[in-house]
Amino acid sequence: MPFIVAAVSAARRYAVLCIVLFLVAAALGLTYTFRNLTIDTDTDHLFASTLPWRQAQILENKNFPQFNDLIVAVVRADTPEEASETAAALNAALKADTENFVDSSYPAGSPFYQNEGLLLLPADGLAALLNQIVAAQPFLGQLAADPSARGLLTGLGLIAQGVQAGADISPFNKALAGVRKNLQAAADGHPVPLSWQGLIMNGAPGQGGAAFVLAHPRLDQGSLQPGGAATAALVRIAAALPDVRAGRATVHYTGQIPLSDEQFASLTQGLVLGGVISLALIALWLYLALRSWRLIVPILLTLVMGLVLTMTYAAIVVRVINLISVAFAILFIGLAVDFAIQYAVRLRAVRHAVPTLGLALTETARQAGAQIALAATATACGFFAFSPTPFVGVAELGEIAGAGMFIAFFCTITFLPALLRLFNPLPEAAPVGMPGGAVADDFLHRHRRLTLVLFAALAVAGGVAAATINFDANPLDTKDPNTESMRTIHSLLADPQTNPFYADAMVPNLDAARALAEKLSKLPEVSQAISGATFVPQDQAQKLAMLAQAQTILAPTLAAAASPPQTQVSAAEIRDAMGKTIAAIDGVSAKLPKDSELLKIEAVLKRLRGENDATIMAMNAGMTRFLPLELGRLAASLQAKPITEATLPAGIKNDWFLPDGQVRVEAFPTAAAQTTRGLHQFAKAVQAVAPNAGGPAISTIATAGTILASFREAAILAFAAILVILLLVFRNLRDSALVLATLGLSALLTALFAKIAGMSINYANIIALPLLLGVGVSFNVYFVMNFRAGMRSFLSSATARAVLFSALTTGTAFGSLAFSADRGTASMGELLFLSLAAVLIATFGFLPALLHTFADARKA
């Protein structure tokens, strides 16, 4: 191409001016880039807002903004009371820290659940709970009158009396086991609090499991981790809480903000080491390919210049890079180095015949310029094919990297020749080629048919692999599993009620909400369905009557609990109560089974009775720490008032109702939905009942559909664009088909290698497939154009040498992505490396055999 020759000639004649102009452009570009290029770590922005599922997602975020941009603290403790106590303290501390947090809430700590919570139970469940409480009334009455270890021991004596009277105490076995474990812990010198919530209110709403504190942090948008300061503050505050310091409670965190912050951190973690190793290996490959620092340094400087100008383009045109497009730098280095290596290796070959550097630079441009231009254009097409797709993350990567290919080509024909003119590499004393290439050429020529048959078999295997390879739609599988947020979220997946992949839908009113929740709950893929109507339960008159009856029966107990005695019990009094309880149990021992919890309690009490006063009083403190709290909770729950939509607390109302009366319905998946297939079945089942359903489960499956559709569209566009370019350049269908056939084989081999390696395709590593088009075409074009020029020694040529070391350099750059702690980025590097290996095998094995076959057919 004349303009390429002219550009190289001008660059070498005005080398100093050319270099100065590039340096000025780079300095201005870097200044602009640092001031204007930003990073968006929000994975929602990876997809076009015009997509129907994204519009639904945006509408839901608008309707329920309280669920967005959260840090979720997950509090776990040895008892439900300690979890609640720690969560409430954490919530209060976060609210007070206005520097780091906008607001904070502890939903389960709402008085609503304490006062009206029993009305949320189904009628039969409430009846069973109240019967259990009423049956324990004598025991509870003793505790209410004497809320100490003495009262507890007296109550145990009453149970023994019940055995003497022939009562069945099996319903109390679980409670007795809990008491025995705590007594045993005290006897062992490690007294712990007893959970009275589990003993008295077992089965009431809000019990057990983890407690959640939801905080909206103040975000520092100028930081690479906007929520980092708030997250650090939460960790600091949590560490100072009493139960956490005592080792009785833990506070972990997750949520959109820390997940996003940690993903960006994991993207860079390992890449520094990987980048250093990558640069060292690239330098090694360049030395083996070029054998002269006078060639290597100009190539490296050209890469840096191209990268700086590409970053400037991104800052001016795209302005924001995302979690996918941030990988453009390594991709640029891996792909753009091919152009510089091709030019430099071909320059070495030319200088064997044309020693004068200036003339050799121009002659190299004449011989290789068109090939490099075609390779750059084809590679850019592989990237630009994504630009019109709704997968914005990859579309922006395609736009940046596609432009980067043209920038790299421009630098190769201007900046590189100018640098070479200044560095003045020495002429070549011997021909430049590929060591062993002649032997390989001869082998492929003699065994071309067998080689083609072998590759045909591999193509069939690759086709099977492509049809069966798994697509992992779960975005969590692309994140670093070792971060705090990911460890926390994985701990929640086993419980359907805390599984983050739920589905929800909006319905017009409470009746519609109840109807839809009932339909959803009957689906085998759904573990539970709740709605705003869940908090305005039915059959309230019946339930209130049941509560009133229980309150009447328990009135003396509740009255005693409301005014407990002010005197403190002594160790001696507790020992005396122990003796009486031991005697009572011993008196009925013959009527008890050998594994009876009462007998085990007797044995522990005998041991405790001989301990010192400090041990006795520590046991008393642990056994009764939460007793008054639970007795008060019982009294409050029996005085529940009717619930209407109007009387619901603002927090619950905002979470489940819209101002226009619409009600939110939420469905939770079974454990099977933790797989992509199970999640797809869950989403499909929910949408069959509620076509307008949204939520994380629906958007995750829709995301997978968008990704696959985008890649199908991009592949078709890239294939069509590359075919048109090849036809325009070659003006020959056969030669174009040679390039595309080799490209198709490379794709099938990539699928085969990925299947063998046990890899799944995900939204991050699928970027390897369009890159395969660009890289494959660029390598194949060099061979086919040499074939068109009459060359028959394909693997012994300087072109083959350049392709090999370009592939090694590119593979090294891609492989460095595998060092990232982010699993998506790492899998991208792994699949890119496998695809490059597939391209190299097809280019160095299949294509020469095919070209030899056509050459022999032409001779015949």
mmCIF file with all atom_site columns, N, CA and C in Angstrom, residues 172-211:
data_model
loop_
_atom_site.group_PDB
_atom_site.id
_atom_site.type_symbol
_atom_site.label_atom_id
_atom_site.label_alt_id
_atom_site.label_comp_id
_atom_site.label_asym_id
_atom_site.label_entity_id
_atom_site.label_seq_id
_atom_site.pdbx_PDB_ins_code
_atom_site.Cartn_x
_atom_site.Cartn_y
_atom_site.Cartn_z
_atom_site.occupancy
_atom_site.B_iso_or_equiv
_atom_site.pdbx_formal_charge
_atom_site.auth_seq_id
_atom_site.auth_comp_id
_atom_site.auth_asym_id
_atom_site.auth_atom_id
_atom_site.pdbx_PDB_model_num
ATOM 1   N N  . PHE A 1 172 ? -40.557 -31.812 76.994 1.00 0.00 ? 172 PHE A N  1
ATOM 2   C CA . PHE A 1 172 ? -39.579 -30.882 77.575 1.00 0.00 ? 172 PHE A CA 1
ATOM 3   C C  . PHE A 1 172 ? -38.135 -31.346 77.356 1.00 0.00 ? 172 PHE A C  1
ATOM 4   N N  . ASN A 1 173 ? -37.949 -32.459 76.647 1.00 0.00 ? 173 ASN A N  1
ATOM 5   C CA . ASN A 1 173 ? -36.593 -33.011 76.513 1.00 0.00 ? 173 ASN A CA 1
ATOM 6   C C  . ASN A 1 173 ? -35.622 -32.018 75.872 1.00 0.00 ? 173 ASN A C  1
ATOM 7   N N  . LYS A 1 174 ? -36.080 -31.324 74.835 1.00 0.00 ? 174 LYS A N  1
ATOM 8   C CA . LYS A 1 174 ? -35.193 -30.381 74.143 1.00 0.00 ? 174 LYS A CA 1
ATOM 9   C C  . LYS A 1 174 ? -34.790 -29.243 75.080 1.00 0.00 ? 174 LYS A C  1
ATOM 10  N N  . ALA A 1 175 ? -35.763 -28.723 75.852 1.00 0.00 ? 175 ALA A N  1
ATOM 11  C CA . ALA A 1 175 ? -35.471 -27.641 76.782 1.00 0.00 ? 175 ALA A CA 1
ATOM 12  C C  . ALA A 1 175 ? -34.542 -28.129 77.893 1.00 0.00 ? 175 ALA A C  1
ATOM 13  N N  . LEU A 1 176 ? -34.793 -29.326 78.379 1.00 0.00 ? 176 LEU A N  1
ATOM 14  C CA . LEU A 1 176 ? -33.952 -29.872 79.435 1.00 0.00 ? 176 LEU A CA 1
ATOM 15  C C  . LEU A 1 176 ? -32.520 -30.091 78.943 1.00 0.00 ? 176 LEU A C  1
ATOM 16  N N  . ALA A 1 177 ? -32.387 -30.512 77.680 1.00 0.00 ? 177 ALA A N  1
ATOM 17  C CA . ALA A 1 177 ? -31.047 -30.704 77.109 1.00 0.00 ? 177 ALA A CA 1
ATOM 18  C C  . ALA A 1 177 ? -30.297 -29.381 77.050 1.00 0.00 ? 177 ALA A C  1
ATOM 19  N N  . GLY A 1 178 ? -31.014 -28.304 76.698 1.00 0.00 ? 178 GLY A N  1
ATOM 20  C CA . GLY A 1 178 ? -30.380 -26.988 76.658 1.00 0.00 ? 178 GLY A CA 1
ATOM 21  C C  . GLY A 1 178 ? -29.910 -26.550 78.034 1.00 0.00 ? 178 GLY A C  1
ATOM 22  N N  . VAL A 1 179 ? -30.747 -26.773 79.047 1.00 0.00 ? 179 VAL A N  1
ATOM 23  C CA . VAL A 1 179 ? -30.370 -26.419 80.415 1.00 0.00 ? 179 VAL A CA 1
ATOM 24  C C  . VAL A 1 179 ? -29.162 -27.238 80.860 1.00 0.00 ? 179 VAL A C  1
ATOM 25  N N  . ARG A 1 180 ? -29.186 -28.539 80.562 1.00 0.00 ? 180 ARG A N  1
ATOM 26  C CA . ARG A 1 180 ? -28.083 -29.414 80.967 1.00 0.00 ? 180 ARG A CA 1
ATOM 27  C C  . ARG A 1 180 ? -26.758 -28.982 80.346 1.00 0.00 ? 180 ARG A C  1
ATOM 28  N N  . LYS A 1 181 ? -26.768 -28.605 79.057 1.00 0.00 ? 181 LYS A N  1
ATOM 29  C CA . LYS A 1 181 ? -25.529 -28.178 78.392 1.00 0.00 ? 181 LYS A CA 1
ATOM 30  C C  . LYS A 1 181 ? -24.950 -26.925 79.053 1.00 0.00 ? 181 LYS A C  1
ATOM 31  N N  . ASN A 1 182 ? -25.829 -26.009 79.423 1.00 0.00 ? 182 ASN A N  1
ATOM 32  C CA . ASN A 1 182 ? -25.328 -24.784 80.067 1.00 0.00 ? 182 ASN A CA 1
ATOM 33  C C  . ASN A 1 182 ? -24.802 -25.058 81.464 1.00 0.00 ? 182 ASN A C  1
ATOM 34  N N  . LEU A 1 183 ? -25.473 -25.949 82.214 1.00 0.00 ? 183 LEU A N  1
ATOM 35  C CA . LEU A 1 183 ? -24.968 -26.323 83.530 1.00 0.00 ? 183 LEU A CA 1
ATOM 36  C C  . LEU A 1 183 ? -23.612 -27.018 83.405 1.00 0.00 ? 183 LEU A C  1
ATOM 37  N N  . GLN A 1 184 ? -23.481 -27.862 82.389 1.00 0.00 ? 184 GLN A N  1
ATOM 38  C CA . GLN A 1 184 ? -22.227 -28.564 82.156 1.00 0.00 ? 184 GLN A CA 1
ATOM 39  C C  . GLN A 1 184 ? -21.104 -27.584 81.838 1.00 0.00 ? 184 GLN A C  1
ATOM 40  N N  . ALA A 1 185 ? -21.419 -26.585 80.999 1.00 0.00 ? 185 ALA A N  1
ATOM 41  C CA . ALA A 1 185 ? -20.406 -25.579 80.653 1.00 0.00 ? 185 ALA A CA 1
ATOM 42  C C  . ALA A 1 185 ? -19.948 -24.827 81.898 1.00 0.00 ? 185 ALA A C  1
ATOM 43  N N  . ALA A 1 186 ? -20.889 -24.505 82.800 1.00 0.00 ? 186 ALA A N  1
ATOM 44  C CA . ALA A 1 186 ? -20.525 -23.810 84.039 1.00 0.00 ? 186 ALA A CA 1
ATOM 45  C C  . ALA A 1 186 ? -19.654 -24.712 84.917 1.00 0.00 ? 186 ALA A C  1
ATOM 46  N N  . ALA A 1 187 ? -19.999 -25.999 84.993 1.00 0.00 ? 187 ALA A N  1
ATOM 47  C CA . ALA A 1 187 ? -19.210 -26.946 85.785 1.00 0.00 ? 187 ALA A CA 1
ATOM 48  C C  . ALA A 1 187 ? -17.802 -27.096 85.233 1.00 0.00 ? 187 ALA A C  1
ATOM 49  N N  . ASP A 1 188 ? -17.661 -26.924 83.920 1.00 0.00 ? 188 ASP A N  1
ATOM 50  C CA . ASP A 1 188 ? -16.346 -27.020 83.279 1.00 0.00 ? 188 ASP A CA 1
ATOM 51  C C  . ASP A 1 188 ? -15.553 -25.727 83.381 1.00 0.00 ? 188 ASP A C  1
ATOM 52  N N  . GLY A 1 189 ? -16.128 -24.731 84.003 1.00 0.00 ? 189 GLY A N  1
ATOM 53  C CA . GLY A 1 189 ? -15.417 -23.472 84.176 1.00 0.00 ? 189 GLY A CA 1
ATOM 54  C C  . GLY A 1 189 ? -15.615 -22.482 83.044 1.00 0.00 ? 189 GLY A C  1
ATOM 55  N N  . HIS A 1 190 ? -16.593 -22.739 82.178 1.00 0.00 ? 190 HIS A N  1
ATOM 56  C CA . HIS A 1 190 ? -16.849 -21.844 81.044 1.00 0.00 ? 190 HIS A CA 1
ATOM 57  C C  . HIS A 1 190 ? -18.341 -21.505 80.970 1.00 0.00 ? 190 HIS A C  1
ATOM 58  N N  . PRO A 1 191 ? -18.838 -20.767 81.940 1.00 0.00 ? 191 PRO A N  1
ATOM 59  C CA . PRO A 1 191 ? -20.284 -20.470 81.942 1.00 0.00 ? 191 PRO A CA 1
ATOM 60  C C  . PRO A 1 191 ? -20.694 -19.653 80.718 1.00 0.00 ? 191 PRO A C  1
ATOM 61  N N  . VAL A 1 192 ? -21.823 -20.005 80.152 1.00 0.00 ? 192 VAL A N  1
ATOM 62  C CA . VAL A 1 192 ? -22.326 -19.314 78.963 1.00 0.00 ? 192 VAL A CA 1
ATOM 63  C C  . VAL A 1 192 ? -23.797 -18.986 79.183 1.00 0.00 ? 192 VAL A C  1
ATOM 64  N N  . PRO A 1 193 ? -24.294 -17.961 78.478 1.00 0.00 ? 193 PRO A N  1
ATOM 65  C CA . PRO A 1 193 ? -25.714 -17.609 78.639 1.00 0.00 ? 193 PRO A CA 1
ATOM 66  C C  . PRO A 1 193 ? -26.649 -18.704 78.101 1.00 0.00 ? 193 PRO A C  1
ATOM 67  N N  . LEU A 1 194 ? -27.751 -18.871 78.776 1.00 0.00 ? 194 LEU A N  1
ATOM 68  C CA . LEU A 1 194 ? -28.782 -19.814 78.339 1.00 0.00 ? 194 LEU A CA 1
ATOM 69  C C  . LEU A 1 194 ? -29.781 -19.079 77.464 1.00 0.00 ? 194 LEU A C  1
ATOM 70  N N  . SER A 1 195 ? -30.155 -19.686 76.321 1.00 0.00 ? 195 SER A N  1
ATOM 71  C CA . SER A 1 195 ? -31.124 -19.057 75.427 1.00 0.00 ? 195 SER A CA 1
ATOM 72  C C  . SER A 1 195 ? -32.539 -19.387 75.884 1.00 0.00 ? 195 SER A C  1
ATOM 73  N N  . TRP A 1 196 ? -33.148 -18.432 76.583 1.00 0.00 ? 196 TRP A N  1
ATOM 74  C CA . TRP A 1 196 ? -34.539 -18.620 77.011 1.00 0.00 ? 196 TRP A CA 1
ATOM 75  C C  . TRP A 1 196 ? -35.511 -18.419 75.852 1.00 0.00 ? 196 TRP A C  1
ATOM 76  N N  . GLN A 1 197 ? -35.086 -17.738 74.841 1.00 0.00 ? 197 GLN A N  1
ATOM 77  C CA . GLN A 1 197 ? -35.953 -17.571 73.663 1.00 0.00 ? 197 GLN A CA 1
ATOM 78  C C  . GLN A 1 197 ? -36.260 -18.921 73.046 1.00 0.00 ? 197 GLN A C  1
ATOM 79  N N  . GLY A 1 198 ? -35.242 -19.770 72.938 1.00 0.00 ? 198 GLY A N  1
ATOM 80  C CA . GLY A 1 198 ? -35.464 -21.095 72.375 1.00 0.00 ? 198 GLY A CA 1
ATOM 81  C C  . GLY A 1 198 ? -36.281 -21.984 73.287 1.00 0.00 ? 198 GLY A C  1
ATOM 82  N N  . LEU A 1 199 ? -36.242 -21.723 74.621 1.00 0.00 ? 199 LEU A N  1
ATOM 83  C CA . LEU A 1 199 ? -36.983 -22.556 75.564 1.00 0.00 ? 199 LEU A CA 1
ATOM 84  C C  . LEU A 1 199 ? -38.444 -22.138 75.684 1.00 0.00 ? 199 LEU A C  1
ATOM 85  N N  . ILE A 1 200 ? -38.674 -20.822 75.759 1.00 0.00 ? 200 ILE A N  1
ATOM 86  C CA . ILE A 1 200 ? -40.039 -20.335 76.006 1.00 0.00 ? 200 ILE A CA 1
ATOM 87  C C  . ILE A 1 200 ? -40.803 -20.093 74.710 1.00 0.00 ? 200 ILE A C  1
ATOM 88  N N  . MET A 1 201 ? -40.143 -19.464 73.716 1.00 0.00 ? 201 MET A N  1
ATOM 89  C CA . MET A 1 201 ? -40.847 -19.035 72.504 1.00 0.00 ? 201 MET A CA 1
ATOM 90  C C  . MET A 1 201 ? -40.361 -19.808 71.278 1.00 0.00 ? 201 MET A C  1
ATOM 91  N N  . ASN A 1 202 ? -40.042 -21.061 71.441 1.00 0.00 ? 202 ASN A N  1
ATOM 92  C CA . ASN A 1 202 ? -39.553 -21.869 70.331 1.00 0.00 ? 202 ASN A CA 1
ATOM 93  C C  . ASN A 1 202 ? -40.607 -21.948 69.229 1.00 0.00 ? 202 ASN A C  1
ATOM 94  N N  . GLY A 1 203 ? -40.261 -21.415 68.045 1.00 0.00 ? 203 GLY A N  1
ATOM 95  C CA . GLY A 1 203 ? -41.202 -21.422 66.914 1.00 0.00 ? 203 GLY A CA 1
ATOM 96  C C  . GLY A 1 203 ? -41.797 -20.072 66.617 1.00 0.00 ? 203 GLY A C  1
ATOM 97  N N  . ALA A 1 204 ? -41.525 -19.080 67.466 1.00 0.00 ? 204 ALA A N  1
ATOM 98  C CA . ALA A 1 204 ? -42.034 -17.729 67.210 1.00 0.00 ? 204 ALA A CA 1
ATOM 99  C C  . ALA A 1 204 ? -41.244 -17.069 66.090 1.00 0.00 ? 204 ALA A C  1
ATOM 100 N N  . PRO A 1 205 ? -41.854 -16.110 65.355 1.00 0.00 ? 205 PRO A N  1
ATOM 101 C CA . PRO A 1 205 ? -41.150 -15.428 64.258 1.00 0.00 ? 205 PRO A CA 1
ATOM 102 C C  . PRO A 1 205 ? -39.915 -14.688 64.758 1.00 0.00 ? 205 PRO A C  1
ATOM 103 N N  . GLY A 1 206 ? -38.896 -14.618 63.907 1.00 0.00 ? 206 GLY A N  1
ATOM 104 C CA . GLY A 1 206 ? -37.704 -13.844 64.198 1.00 0.00 ? 206 GLY A CA 1
ATOM 105 C C  . GLY A 1 206 ? -36.674 -14.566 65.021 1.00 0.00 ? 206 GLY A C  1
ATOM 106 N N  . GLN A 1 207 ? -36.840 -15.880 65.225 1.00 0.00 ? 207 GLN A N  1
ATOM 107 C CA . GLN A 1 207 ? -35.892 -16.618 66.047 1.00 0.00 ? 207 GLN A CA 1
ATOM 108 C C  . GLN A 1 207 ? -34.783 -17.222 65.205 1.00 0.00 ? 207 GLN A C  1
ATOM 109 N N  . GLY A 1 208 ? -33.635 -17.412 65.858 1.00 0.00 ? 208 GLY A N  1
ATOM 110 C CA . GLY A 1 208 ? -32.557 -18.187 65.266 1.00 0.00 ? 208 GLY A CA 1
ATOM 111 C C  . GLY A 1 208 ? -31.948 -17.545 64.032 1.00 0.00 ? 208 GLY A C  1
ATOM 112 N N  . GLY A 1 209 ? -30.973 -18.273 63.453 1.00 0.00 ? 209 GLY A N  1
ATOM 113 C CA . GLY A 1 209 ? -30.325 -17.821 62.237 1.00 0.00 ? 209 GLY A CA 1
ATOM 114 C C  . GLY A 1 209 ? -29.492 -16.572 62.470 1.00 0.00 ? 209 GLY A C  1
ATOM 115 N N  . ALA A 1 210 ? -29.191 -15.922 61.350 1.00 0.00 ? 210 ALA A N  1
ATOM 116 C CA . ALA A 1 210 ? -28.360 -14.721 61.408 1.00 0.00 ? 210 ALA A CA 1
ATOM 117 C C  . ALA A 1 210 ? -29.237 -13.483 61.571 1.00 0.00 ? 210 ALA A C  1
ATOM 118 N N  . ALA A 1 211 ? -28.646 -12.444 62.155 1.00 0.00 ? 211 ALA A N  1
ATOM 119 C CA . ALA A 1 211 ? -29.305 -11.135 62.246 1.00 0.00 ? 211 ALA A CA 1
ATOM 120 C C  . ALA A 1 211 ? -28.636 -10.212 61.233 1.00 0.00 ? 211 ALA A C  1
#
